[in-house]
Amino acid sequence: MTTSKSNLFKPIKVGNTTIKHRIAHLPTTRSRATAEHVPTDLNKTYYTDRAKSGALIIAEATLISLNQGIYPHVPGIWTQQQSDAWKEIVDSVHAVGGKIAVQLWALGRVGNAKLLKENGLPLTGASPIYEHEQAEKDAIEAGNPIQELTQEQIKDLIYNQYTNAARLADAAGFDFIELHGANGYLIEQFISPVTNKRTDKYGGSIENRSRFLFELIDHLNTVVDPAKLAIRLSPLNDFQVPEVNPSAEEDYTYIIEGLQQRADEGKGLAFIDVVDERYNPDGSIRPRTVQFVDKVWKGVLVKGGSFTYDKKEGEWTTIQSVADADDRTLIGFGRHFIANPDLPERIKNGHPLNPYDRSTFYAGYNYGYNTYPFYGQEIKADPEEKLAGKALA
């Protein structure tokens, strides 16, 4: 692979931060935090190892509060303890030359009704629509049927919960703060007409369905430096939703135009992280594309979801051509970065990849997390060793 004239391994300025190259670690939930949602020493090792190549690390989805949904052993950032633990990770990533973003996460209707009930909290969403019949059954059995968020609750989300999380993330030293607006979680639940059936100012037209997102961004622009903010979007998503948004191109064009207008006014996001058009959970290729995002947004884009080597392992002409098509695109990897802590160097040098093991993605222990070797390294790991993480703060 010839990289001397490629953008792939050239530095790029993102917001007010310079990243050493254009290969990014996408947010990948791994369920290695404590039961109290505090990041651990295992998280620190994982992110530090993947930052050693100078990559932009977008950390896993991180809960803004218990109020907006609970999954076991995922990290949060609503307490000082959690922020202090994240700061250890951020400082470690910076020490080896990497940059890191937190991803702020509100689950909405796909939160765990039983866990919420145990914490005295309601299951809420943009509209009282369950993900599927089993989710409805589980919520009713838990005595926690889904409720539509009231306007007062929406205000609390924006001005208290997201604000608190953003301030704690900023205090922890994150280079960027990414809003999780994809994959069927709360922000997308507001955007999609399939999951938003509200009749107030947050429902109906795309102007109304995008109101929550724009109110959130406009407020956070007053809380942290706008050059630190980013968002992840998945216009063609069919995960945790009944179907792909039927007005996806129209709706997301409107949203991107709004984001670009803010950028033109000096309040631009650091980047938009978009799930590319090739991603499908079953591995097939979508007939539709998200190229309309490129046409409207003039800033930095992180694209990812299905990028891999070409027909022959060790050949990376596709990602090189995507990076070279403009001077503002980063190529994001999830599964390959999970299994290869030195992924950018392997790509640069044409080295073979470690295969990833899906069965360990959410296993909760160190095996399958920090047991993938760097190129040329040998690690003898016992899959039966149940090594859990220890809270960093």
JSON list of C-alpha atoms in Angstrom, two decimals, residues 36 83 121 210 265 268 279 337 351 359 364 369 389:
[
{"chain": "A", "resi": 36, "resn": "GLU", "atom": "CA", "xyz": [-22.05, 1.38, 39.78]},
{"chain": "A", "resi": 83, "resn": "SER", "atom": "CA", "xyz": [-15.70, 11.92, 36.03]},
{"chain": "A", "resi": 121, "resn": "LEU", "atom": "CA", "xyz": [-37.39, 5.41, 37.84]},
{"chain": "A", "resi": 210, "resn": "SER", "atom": "CA", "xyz": [-35.55, 17.82, 15.34]},
{"chain": "A", "resi": 265, "resn": "GLU", "atom": "CA", "xyz": [-22.26, 31.31, 12.42]},
{"chain": "A", "resi": 268, "resn": "GLY", "atom": "CA", "xyz": [-19.84, 24.48, 14.31]},
{"chain": "A", "resi": 279, "resn": "TYR", "atom": "CA", "xyz": [-23.64, -1.17, 7.31]},
{"chain": "A", "resi": 337, "resn": "PHE", "atom": "CA", "xyz": [-10.09, -2.01, 16.44]},
{"chain": "A", "resi": 351, "resn": "HIS", "atom": "CA", "xyz": [0.19, -6.59, 8.49]},
{"chain": "A", "resi": 359, "resn": "SER", "atom": "CA", "xyz": [-18.82, -14.03, 21.93]},
{"chain": "A", "resi": 364, "resn": "GLY", "atom": "CA", "xyz": [-17.65, -8.36, 31.25]},
{"chain": "A", "resi": 369, "resn": "TYR", "atom": "CA", "xyz": [-10.90, -7.17, 25.93]},
{"chain": "A", "resi": 389, "resn": "GLY", "atom": "CA", "xyz": [-12.13, -4.50, 36.45]}
]
